[in-house]
Coordinates of C-alpha atoms and ligand atoms in Angstrom, one line a residue:
Chain A
M81 CA 18.8 -50.9 23.1
E82 CA 20.0 -48.1 25.2
K83 CA 17.9 -45.1 26.5
V84 CA 18.3 -42.1 24.1
V85 CA 16.1 -39.8 25.8
E86 CA 14.8 -40.9 29.6
I87 CA 11.8 -38.8 30.9
K88 CA 11.0 -39.2 35.5
N89 CA 8.6 -37.5 37.3
V90 CA 8.3 -34.5 35.5
S91 CA 5.6 -31.8 36.0
M92 CA 5.4 -28.7 34.3
N93 CA 3.1 -25.5 35.2
Y94 CA 2.6 -22.8 33.4
H95 CA 1.9 -19.5 34.8
T96 CA -0.1 -16.7 33.4
M97 CA -2.1 -13.7 35.3
Q98 CA -4.9 -15.8 34.7
G99 CA -4.4 -18.8 36.4
E100 CA -1.6 -21.7 36.7
T101 CA -2.4 -24.7 34.0
Q102 CA -0.8 -27.8 35.1
A103 CA 0.6 -28.8 31.7
I104 CA 2.6 -31.8 33.0
R105 CA 1.6 -34.4 35.5
N106 CA 4.4 -36.5 37.5
L107 CA 5.6 -38.1 33.2
S108 CA 7.7 -40.8 32.9
L109 CA 9.2 -42.3 29.9
D110 CA 12.3 -43.8 28.4
I111 CA 12.7 -43.8 24.5
K112 CA 15.3 -45.7 23.0
N113 CA 18.0 -45.7 20.5
G114 CA 16.7 -45.8 17.5
E115 CA 13.1 -46.0 18.0
F116 CA 10.2 -44.6 16.3
V117 CA 7.8 -43.4 19.0
S118 CA 4.3 -41.6 18.5
I119 CA 2.6 -39.7 21.5
V120 CA -1.0 -39.5 20.8
G121 CA -3.9 -37.7 23.3
P122 CA -6.5 -35.7 23.5
S123 CA -6.0 -32.0 22.3
G124 CA -4.7 -29.4 24.5
C125 CA -3.2 -32.4 26.9
G126 CA 0.7 -31.3 26.8
K127 CA 1.9 -32.9 24.4
S128 CA 3.8 -30.2 22.5
T129 CA 4.5 -29.1 25.8
L130 CA 6.8 -32.5 26.1
L131 CA 8.5 -32.2 22.5
S132 CA 9.6 -28.4 24.3
L133 CA 10.7 -29.7 27.6
I134 CA 12.7 -32.4 25.3
S135 CA 14.4 -30.1 23.3
G136 CA 15.1 -27.8 26.0
I137 CA 13.5 -24.4 25.5
L138 CA 11.2 -25.3 28.2
R139 CA 12.4 -26.5 31.7
P140 CA 10.4 -28.4 34.1
T141 CA 8.8 -27.5 36.4
S142 CA 10.2 -31.2 38.2
G143 CA 11.7 -33.7 37.6
S144 CA 13.4 -34.1 35.1
I145 CA 15.1 -34.9 31.7
L146 CA 18.0 -36.0 30.3
V147 CA 18.8 -36.7 26.3
D148 CA 22.2 -39.2 26.2
G149 CA 22.7 -39.2 29.3
E150 CA 23.1 -36.0 30.1
P151 CA 20.1 -33.1 32.3
V152 CA 19.0 -31.4 29.2
T153 CA 19.6 -27.4 29.4
G154 CA 18.6 -25.8 26.3
P155 CA 18.3 -26.9 22.6
S156 CA 21.4 -28.6 21.5
G157 CA 22.4 -29.8 18.0
N158 CA 21.7 -33.0 18.7
V159 CA 17.8 -32.5 19.2
G160 CA 16.2 -31.5 16.3
Y161 CA 12.4 -30.2 16.3
M162 CA 10.1 -30.0 13.8
L163 CA 7.4 -27.5 14.2
Q164 CA 3.8 -28.2 12.7
K165 CA 4.5 -25.5 10.0
D166 CA 7.5 -25.5 7.4
H167 CA 8.4 -21.8 8.9
L168 CA 11.1 -21.2 5.6
F169 CA 12.1 -18.1 6.0
E170 CA 10.6 -16.4 2.7
W171 CA 13.6 -14.3 2.0
R172 CA 16.4 -17.0 1.8
T173 CA 16.7 -19.8 -0.5
I174 CA 15.9 -23.1 0.0
L175 CA 19.6 -23.4 1.1
K176 CA 20.0 -21.0 3.1
N177 CA 16.9 -22.7 5.1
A178 CA 18.7 -25.8 5.5
T179 CA 21.7 -24.1 6.9
L180 CA 20.0 -22.5 9.7
G181 CA 20.8 -24.1 12.7
L182 CA 24.6 -24.6 10.8
E183 CA 24.5 -20.9 10.5
I184 CA 23.3 -20.1 14.3
H185 CA 25.0 -22.8 16.2
K186 CA 28.3 -21.2 14.1
K187 CA 29.1 -24.9 12.0
L188 CA 28.7 -23.7 9.2
N189 CA 32.6 -25.2 6.7
K190 CA 32.9 -26.6 4.1
E191 CA 32.0 -30.5 4.9
S192 CA 28.7 -29.0 6.8
L193 CA 27.6 -27.1 3.6
A194 CA 28.5 -30.3 1.3
H195 CA 26.7 -32.7 4.3
V196 CA 23.3 -29.9 3.3
E197 CA 24.1 -30.1 0.0
H198 CA 24.0 -34.0 -0.5
L199 CA 21.0 -34.2 2.2
L200 CA 19.3 -31.6 -0.4
D201 CA 20.4 -33.5 -3.5
E202 CA 20.0 -37.6 -2.3
Y203 CA 15.9 -36.4 -1.5
G204 CA 14.5 -34.7 -4.1
L205 CA 15.5 -31.1 -3.4
A206 CA 18.8 -30.4 -5.5
D207 CA 17.4 -28.4 -8.4
F208 CA 15.2 -26.3 -5.8
K209 CA 18.3 -24.7 -3.7
H210 CA 19.1 -21.3 -5.1
H211 CA 14.5 -21.8 -5.4
Y212 CA 13.0 -19.2 -2.5
P213 CA 10.3 -21.2 -0.5
K214 CA 7.1 -20.1 -2.3
Q215 CA 7.6 -21.8 -5.6
L216 CA 7.9 -24.6 -4.3
S217 CA 4.8 -27.3 -2.6
G218 CA 3.8 -27.9 0.7
G219 CA 5.4 -31.3 0.5
M220 CA 8.9 -29.7 -1.1
R221 CA 8.5 -27.3 2.1
Q222 CA 7.9 -30.0 4.7
R223 CA 11.5 -32.1 3.0
A224 CA 13.0 -28.6 3.3
A225 CA 12.2 -28.1 6.8
L226 CA 13.0 -31.6 8.1
I227 CA 16.4 -30.8 5.9
R228 CA 16.6 -28.2 7.9
T229 CA 16.5 -30.3 10.8
L230 CA 18.9 -32.6 9.7
A231 CA 21.4 -30.7 9.3
T232 CA 22.8 -30.3 12.4
N233 CA 23.2 -34.1 12.5
P234 CA 20.9 -34.6 15.4
D235 CA 20.5 -38.4 16.9
I236 CA 16.2 -37.5 17.8
L237 CA 14.1 -35.5 15.6
L238 CA 10.7 -34.2 17.8
L239 CA 7.7 -34.6 14.8
D240 CA 4.7 -32.4 16.4
E241 CA 2.5 -33.0 14.0
P242 CA 4.5 -32.1 11.3
Y243 CA 2.1 -33.0 8.5
S244 CA -1.1 -31.0 9.8
A245 CA -1.2 -28.3 8.0
L246 CA -1.1 -30.6 4.6
D247 CA -4.2 -31.2 2.5
Y248 CA -5.1 -35.6 3.0
Q249 CA -2.7 -36.8 -0.1
T250 CA 0.3 -35.2 0.1
R251 CA 0.2 -35.4 4.1
L252 CA 0.0 -39.6 3.1
A253 CA 2.7 -39.0 0.9
I254 CA 4.8 -36.7 2.7
S255 CA 4.9 -39.0 6.4
E256 CA 5.3 -41.8 4.5
E257 CA 8.7 -39.8 2.7
I258 CA 9.9 -38.2 5.7
W259 CA 9.6 -41.9 7.5
L260 CA 11.9 -43.3 4.8
I261 CA 14.3 -40.5 5.2
I262 CA 14.4 -41.0 9.2
R263 CA 15.0 -44.8 8.8
K264 CA 17.4 -44.1 6.6
E265 CA 19.1 -41.4 8.7
K266 CA 19.1 -44.2 11.3
K267 CA 17.4 -41.1 13.5
T268 CA 15.0 -41.7 17.5
A269 CA 12.3 -39.9 16.6
I270 CA 9.6 -38.7 18.7
L271 CA 5.7 -37.7 16.3
V272 CA 3.4 -35.7 17.8
T273 CA -0.1 -36.5 16.2
H274 CA -3.9 -36.5 16.1
D275 CA -3.9 -38.8 13.1
I276 CA -4.3 -42.8 15.1
A277 CA -3.5 -44.5 11.8
E278 CA -0.3 -42.6 11.5
A279 CA 0.6 -43.5 14.1
V280 CA 0.3 -46.5 14.1
A281 CA 1.8 -47.2 10.7
A282 CA 4.3 -45.2 11.2
S283 CA 6.0 -46.6 14.9
D284 CA 7.7 -49.3 16.8
R285 CA 5.2 -47.7 19.9
V286 CA 2.5 -45.6 20.6
I287 CA 2.2 -43.6 24.5
V288 CA -1.7 -42.6 25.0
L289 CA -1.8 -39.6 27.4
T290 CA -4.4 -38.2 29.1
G291 CA -6.3 -35.1 29.6
R292 CA -4.4 -32.3 31.1
P293 CA -3.0 -32.4 32.8
A294 CA -0.5 -35.1 30.7
E295 CA 0.3 -38.4 32.2
V296 CA 1.2 -41.7 30.6
K297 CA -2.0 -43.8 30.0
N298 CA -1.1 -46.2 27.5
I299 CA 1.7 -48.0 25.5
H300 CA 1.4 -49.5 22.8
E301 CA 4.5 -51.6 21.4
I302 CA 2.8 -51.6 17.7
S303 CA 4.3 -55.2 15.6
L304 CA 2.3 -55.2 12.1
T305 CA 3.2 -58.6 9.7
C306 CA 3.7 -57.2 6.2
D307 CA 6.8 -57.6 3.9
T308 CA 8.0 -54.2 3.6
R309 CA 8.1 -52.0 7.3
T310 CA 6.7 -48.4 5.6
P311 CA 3.5 -46.4 7.0
I312 CA 2.3 -47.1 3.6
L313 CA 2.4 -50.9 3.2
C314 CA 1.6 -51.5 7.2
R315 CA -2.0 -49.7 7.1
E316 CA -2.9 -52.9 5.5
A317 CA -1.3 -55.1 8.0
P318 CA -4.5 -58.0 9.8
E319 CA -3.1 -56.2 13.4
F320 CA -3.2 -52.5 12.5
R321 CA -7.4 -52.0 12.2
R322 CA -7.0 -53.5 16.3
Y323 CA -4.1 -51.3 17.3
F324 CA -6.3 -48.6 15.5
N325 CA -9.7 -49.8 17.8
D326 CA -7.7 -49.9 21.3
I327 CA -6.3 -46.7 20.8
W328 CA -9.2 -44.5 19.1
K329 CA -11.5 -46.6 22.5
E330 CA -9.0 -44.5 25.1
L331 CA -8.6 -40.9 23.6
D332 CA -12.6 -41.2 22.9
I333 CA -13.4 -41.7 26.4
H334 CA -11.5 -38.0 27.8
V335 CA -13.2 -36.7 24.5
Q336 CA -16.4 -37.5 26.4
Chain B
M291 CA -4.0 -19.3 -18.9
Y292 CA -2.2 -18.2 -22.6
N293 CA -3.5 -20.6 -24.2
E294 CA -2.3 -20.9 -27.5
N295 CA -6.7 -19.3 -29.3
I296 CA -7.2 -16.7 -27.3
S297 CA -11.0 -16.1 -27.7
K298 CA -12.6 -13.5 -28.9
E299 CA -14.5 -12.9 -26.2
H300 CA -10.8 -12.4 -24.3
L301 CA -9.5 -10.2 -27.0
E302 CA -12.4 -7.9 -26.6
Y303 CA -11.8 -7.5 -23.1
I304 CA -8.2 -6.8 -23.2
R305 CA -9.2 -4.9 -25.7
K306 CA -11.7 -2.4 -24.1
Q307 CA -9.1 -2.8 -20.9
N308 CA -6.3 -0.8 -22.9
I309 CA -8.9 1.6 -24.9
K310 CA -9.6 2.9 -20.9
K311 CA -6.2 2.6 -19.4
T312 CA -5.8 5.1 -22.4
A313 CA -8.3 6.9 -21.6
I314 CA -7.9 7.3 -18.3
R315 CA -4.1 8.5 -18.7
V316 CA -4.8 11.6 -21.9
C317 CA -7.3 12.5 -19.0
Q318 CA -5.0 12.6 -16.1
C319 CA -2.7 15.1 -18.6
L320 CA -5.7 16.4 -19.8
L321 CA -6.1 18.3 -16.8
L322 CA -2.7 19.4 -16.3
I323 CA -2.6 21.4 -19.6
M324 CA -6.0 23.0 -19.3
F325 CA -5.2 23.8 -15.4
F326 CA -1.5 25.6 -17.2
V327 CA -4.2 27.1 -19.8
L328 CA -6.2 28.5 -17.7
W329 CA -4.8 29.9 -15.1
E330 CA -2.6 32.0 -18.0
A331 CA -5.8 32.9 -20.2
A332 CA -7.7 34.1 -16.6
A333 CA -4.2 36.2 -15.8
N334 CA -4.0 37.9 -19.7
L335 CA -7.5 38.1 -19.4
R336 CA -7.0 39.8 -15.7
W337 CA -9.8 37.4 -14.4
I338 CA -7.0 36.9 -11.7
D339 CA -4.7 39.4 -10.6
P340 CA -1.2 38.4 -12.0
F341 CA 0.8 40.1 -9.6
I342 CA -0.8 38.2 -6.7
M343 CA -1.8 34.8 -8.2
S344 CA 1.8 34.9 -10.4
Q345 CA 1.1 32.9 -14.2
P346 CA 3.0 30.4 -16.3
T347 CA 4.5 32.0 -18.5
R348 CA 5.5 34.3 -15.8
V349 CA 6.3 31.3 -13.8
L350 CA 8.9 30.3 -16.7
K351 CA 10.2 33.2 -16.4
T352 CA 11.6 33.1 -12.8
V353 CA 12.6 29.2 -14.0
A354 CA 15.0 30.3 -16.7
S355 CA 16.1 32.7 -14.3
M356 CA 16.9 31.4 -11.6
T357 CA 18.5 28.7 -14.0
S358 CA 20.8 31.1 -15.4
D359 CA 22.2 32.6 -11.9
G360 CA 22.0 28.4 -11.4
S361 CA 20.1 29.6 -7.9
I362 CA 17.6 26.4 -7.8
F363 CA 19.6 23.8 -8.3
T364 CA 21.1 25.6 -5.1
H365 CA 18.0 25.7 -3.5
T366 CA 16.4 22.8 -4.5
G367 CA 20.0 21.0 -3.8
I368 CA 20.2 22.0 -0.3
T369 CA 16.5 21.0 0.7
V370 CA 17.0 17.6 -1.4
L371 CA 20.1 17.1 -0.2
E372 CA 18.0 18.3 4.2
T373 CA 15.4 15.6 3.5
I374 CA 17.2 12.8 2.4
I375 CA 19.7 13.8 5.2
G376 CA 16.2 14.1 7.6
F377 CA 14.2 10.8 6.2
L378 CA 17.3 8.3 6.8
S379 CA 17.9 10.0 9.8
G380 CA 14.8 9.1 11.1
T381 CA 14.9 5.6 9.6
I382 CA 18.1 4.2 11.1
L383 CA 17.0 5.9 14.3
G384 CA 14.2 5.2 14.5
T385 CA 14.8 1.5 14.0
L386 CA 18.3 1.2 16.4
I387 CA 15.2 2.6 19.1
A388 CA 12.6 -0.1 17.7
I389 CA 15.6 -2.4 18.4
V390 CA 16.2 -1.4 21.9
L391 CA 12.0 -1.6 22.8
W392 CA 12.0 -4.6 21.2
W393 CA 14.4 -6.2 23.0
S394 CA 13.6 -4.9 26.3
D395 CA 10.2 -5.5 26.7
F396 CA 10.1 -3.9 30.4
T397 CA 11.3 -0.1 28.8
S398 CA 9.1 -0.3 26.1
K399 CA 6.6 -0.9 28.2
V400 CA 7.9 2.4 30.6
L401 CA 8.1 4.7 27.5
D402 CA 5.2 3.2 26.0
P403 CA 3.0 6.3 27.5
Y404 CA 5.7 9.2 26.2
L405 CA 4.9 7.6 22.8
V406 CA 2.1 8.0 22.8
V407 CA 1.7 11.5 23.9
L408 CA 4.6 12.2 21.8
N409 CA 3.0 10.8 18.4
A410 CA 0.2 12.9 18.8
L411 CA 1.9 16.6 19.4
P412 CA 2.4 17.9 16.0
K413 CA 6.7 18.0 16.5
T414 CA 6.7 21.5 13.9
A415 CA 5.2 23.0 17.4
L416 CA 8.3 21.7 18.8
G417 CA 10.6 24.4 15.7
P418 CA 11.1 27.6 17.8
I419 CA 12.4 25.4 20.5
I420 CA 15.1 24.1 18.3
L421 CA 15.7 26.8 17.1
V422 CA 16.5 29.0 19.8
W423 CA 18.5 25.7 21.3
I424 CA 20.6 24.9 17.9
G425 CA 20.9 27.6 16.1
G426 CA 19.7 29.7 12.8
T427 CA 21.5 26.3 11.2
T428 CA 20.9 23.6 8.9
G429 CA 21.5 21.6 12.1
S430 CA 18.1 23.1 13.1
I431 CA 16.6 21.6 9.9
I432 CA 17.9 18.2 10.0
V433 CA 16.5 18.2 13.6
M434 CA 13.4 19.2 12.7
A435 CA 13.0 16.8 9.5
L436 CA 14.3 14.3 12.1
L437 CA 11.8 14.7 14.9
V438 CA 8.8 15.0 12.0
S439 CA 9.4 11.6 11.2
I440 CA 11.3 9.3 13.9
V441 CA 8.3 9.0 16.5
V442 CA 6.3 7.4 13.3
T443 CA 8.8 5.2 12.5
I444 CA 9.5 3.4 16.1
L445 CA 6.4 3.2 16.7
N446 CA 5.5 1.1 13.0
V447 CA 8.6 -0.5 13.1
Y448 CA 8.3 -1.7 16.5
L449 CA 5.1 -3.2 16.0
A450 CA 6.0 -4.6 13.3
F451 CA 8.4 -6.1 15.1
E452 CA 6.4 -7.0 17.8
S453 CA 4.1 -9.3 14.7
V454 CA 6.4 -11.9 14.2
D455 CA 4.9 -14.8 14.1
E456 CA 5.7 -16.0 17.2
D457 CA 7.0 -19.9 15.7
K458 CA 9.8 -18.3 13.4
I459 CA 11.5 -17.2 16.9
K460 CA 10.5 -20.5 18.9
L461 CA 11.9 -22.5 15.2
L462 CA 14.9 -20.4 16.0
T463 CA 15.3 -21.4 20.0
T464 CA 14.9 -25.2 19.1
L465 CA 18.2 -24.7 16.6
G466 CA 19.5 -22.7 19.4
A467 CA 19.5 -18.9 18.7
K468 CA 19.7 -16.8 21.4
K469 CA 18.2 -12.8 21.1
P470 CA 20.9 -12.0 19.4
Q471 CA 20.8 -14.6 16.6
I472 CA 16.6 -13.5 17.0
L473 CA 17.0 -10.1 15.4
T474 CA 19.5 -10.6 12.7
K475 CA 17.7 -13.9 11.5
V476 CA 14.8 -13.2 11.4
I477 CA 13.7 -10.0 13.2
L478 CA 15.7 -7.8 10.6
P479 CA 15.4 -9.5 7.8
A480 CA 11.4 -10.2 8.1
N481 CA 11.2 -6.6 9.0
V482 CA 12.8 -5.4 5.6
P483 CA 9.4 -4.0 3.7
A484 CA 8.1 -2.6 6.5
I485 CA 10.9 -0.2 7.8
I486 CA 11.0 0.4 3.5
S487 CA 6.9 1.4 3.6
V488 CA 8.6 3.6 6.5
L489 CA 11.1 4.5 4.8
K490 CA 8.2 5.9 2.4
V491 CA 6.0 7.2 4.6
N492 CA 9.2 9.5 5.6
V493 CA 10.3 11.2 2.9
G494 CA 6.7 13.1 3.1
L495 CA 7.3 13.6 6.6
S496 CA 10.7 14.0 6.7
L497 CA 9.7 17.0 3.9
V498 CA 7.4 18.8 5.6
G499 CA 10.3 19.4 8.9
V500 CA 13.0 20.8 6.1
I501 CA 10.1 23.3 4.9
V502 CA 8.6 23.9 8.0
G503 CA 13.0 24.7 9.5
E504 CA 13.9 26.4 6.7
F505 CA 10.9 28.5 7.2
L506 CA 12.0 29.2 10.6
V507 CA 15.9 30.2 9.6
S508 CA 15.5 31.7 6.5
K509 CA 18.9 31.5 4.7
A510 CA 19.0 28.8 2.3
G511 CA 16.0 26.1 0.0
L512 CA 12.6 26.1 -1.1
G513 CA 11.3 26.5 1.7
Y514 CA 13.4 30.1 2.4
L515 CA 12.7 31.0 -1.6
I516 CA 8.9 30.5 -0.5
I517 CA 9.0 32.1 3.3
Y518 CA 11.0 35.0 0.9
G519 CA 8.9 35.2 -2.0
G520 CA 6.0 36.3 0.7
Q521 CA 7.3 38.2 2.2
V522 CA 8.9 40.5 -0.2
F523 CA 5.7 39.9 -2.5
K524 CA 7.2 38.1 -4.7
M525 CA 4.7 35.4 -5.5
D526 CA 5.6 34.4 -8.8
L527 CA 9.2 33.1 -7.1
V528 CA 6.6 31.6 -4.3
M529 CA 4.5 29.6 -7.2
T530 CA 7.5 28.7 -9.2
S531 CA 9.2 27.5 -5.8
V532 CA 6.4 25.3 -4.5
L533 CA 5.8 24.0 -8.1
I534 CA 9.3 23.0 -7.7
L535 CA 8.6 21.4 -5.0
A536 CA 6.4 19.4 -5.6
V537 CA 8.2 18.0 -8.7
V538 CA 10.8 17.3 -5.9
A539 CA 8.9 15.9 -3.3
A540 CA 7.0 12.9 -6.4
L541 CA 10.8 12.2 -7.3
M542 CA 11.9 11.4 -4.1
Y543 CA 9.2 9.7 -3.5
L544 CA 9.5 7.6 -6.5
S545 CA 13.2 6.4 -6.6
V546 CA 12.1 5.1 -3.2
N547 CA 9.1 3.6 -4.9
W548 CA 11.8 1.7 -7.2
L549 CA 13.7 0.8 -4.5
E550 CA 12.0 -0.9 -2.9
K551 CA 11.2 -2.8 -6.2
K552 CA 14.7 -2.8 -6.5
L553 CA 14.4 -4.4 -3.0
T554 CA 11.9 -6.7 -2.4
K555 CA 12.4 -8.2 -6.4
M556 CA 15.9 -9.3 -4.3
R557 CA 14.1 -12.0 -2.2
Ligands
ATP280 N1 3.1 -20.5 27.0 C1 1.8 -21.0 28.0 N2 1.4 -20.4 28.7 C2 0.1 -20.9 29.3 N3 -0.2 -22.1 29.3 C3 0.5 -22.9 28.0 C4 1.2 -22.3 26.9 N4 1.8 -23.3 26.5 C5 0.8 -23.9 26.7 N5 -0.8 -23.4 27.9 C6 -1.5 -25.0 27.8 O1 -0.8 -25.9 28.1 C7 -1.7 -26.7 28.4 C8 -1.0 -27.9 27.2 O2 -0.9 -27.4 26.4 P1 0.2 -28.1 24.8 O3 0.1 -26.9 23.9 O4 0.9 -28.7 25.0 O5 -1.1 -28.6 24.4 P2 -1.7 -29.8 22.9 O6 -1.1 -31.3 23.5 O7 0.1 -29.9 22.3 O8 -2.2 -29.4 22.2 P3 -2.9 -29.3 21.0 O9 -3.4 -30.3 20.4 O10 -3.5 -28.6 20.9 O11 -1.8 -29.0 20.5 C9 -3.1 -26.4 27.2 O12 -4.0 -25.9 28.1 C10 -2.9 -24.8 27.1 O13 -3.6 -24.3 27.2
MG281 MG1 0.3 -28.9 20.2

């Protein structure tokens, strides 16, 4: 499969008056087209930083990042980024929130609007287009946030703990839904999570990072035997436990 | 919450709350009526000197004569107009300057101590200077009203701009937004309520500026009537003007309140 993201010897240092923080050190990683990859690592190790670098809102101190073979120079419509909270704007309707990216890229026209409306219809928000965010449940809001990300039609989705603000039940349900949407829309996804089970259940590969500064500690190719490949069903797979334990042990060393 | 068979207890609770509400309203009205009745009685019984303290019937007579010659409308109108121009320009200009400060962190840091000092300075002290510089015109009065409200506006609106959630800005950045879009898509819309609440404060502040301005310029308006009445010892005129001012201030505040409700309902 072709590589859509290539991270080559990337290091990232933050500078503040309090001092210098090395967040990422000499990290290399490739992501293939259509893959669902999860990144796990100890708190504060540099996971969000890595996503920000891929999205182009931060520039690495050294090394290079290529998306679709092109060096990243800034945010582009080709990479969608979903943050931890939905950050829907309470003064905009769901439809208006969903078209925000298109407005910014000045690509809001009949076709793109129809595309967004189609996504909203398709993913259960048809009746809520003209509602305001506070009228929606947490799960629906997260779906709306995903559609806002999908509106500019990115090939790559970056998800930074997108469900962690939700309660456990909603979280299971919405992570399943969003996984299905991502698969259906044939996107490449990079998910940062603290939840090992979620990572194993959803991913083709799980990348374990070391403590700060982040380096790749290990990469797990996940292959689960289950009839239908969806996160919830695959939690029943016999291999699930083993992956979980392996990753948990790798993380645990660094928590101590 | 609203089930079909509301319990007796709940009915009783609602009844008590309603009684309390009515009682409060009645007391509020009574207080006002009693104030005027006492004032009138005190003047009639010569407990107070009506020449110095005026009295409600004299106020009414003044209102009647001012209505018949139309002067009540001109003076009130002038004060209201100046105040409106004052608080609108104070709010708009203040917000524009706040945008500049938000845009350039460097400028805001440089100007910070000056704003703090200007904020602490009682702006009415500048009245005579403005009068000399601009002259005894409506212009002076409006500048006065503007000065009283602008610094507070700048500080409050800038603070509100700065307290917009960093992650909302990050979200826009991930969508490719640059500074102008961050301003128009999140900073301004997120702060409509903050700007309206500043507007509300500015109604009162600007009225202070207008009255002080009218004292100084002394040509027209309720402030002029008050100072003129004081000088020629027409206390009826002074009291009447103060009462009209109270009504005008309340009405303006209520209209901005109403505007706020309208605007926040839209979101
Ligand atoms: N803007 C910044 N300025 C200075 N240091 C920063 C900045 N952003 C992050 N850091 C530091 O860089 C390190 C990595 O941060 P990052 O947010 O990437 O970690 P993370 O793995 O996403 O953490 P978490 O698990 O808490 O989400 C942390 O030590 C953090 O304090
Ligand atoms: Mg993070």
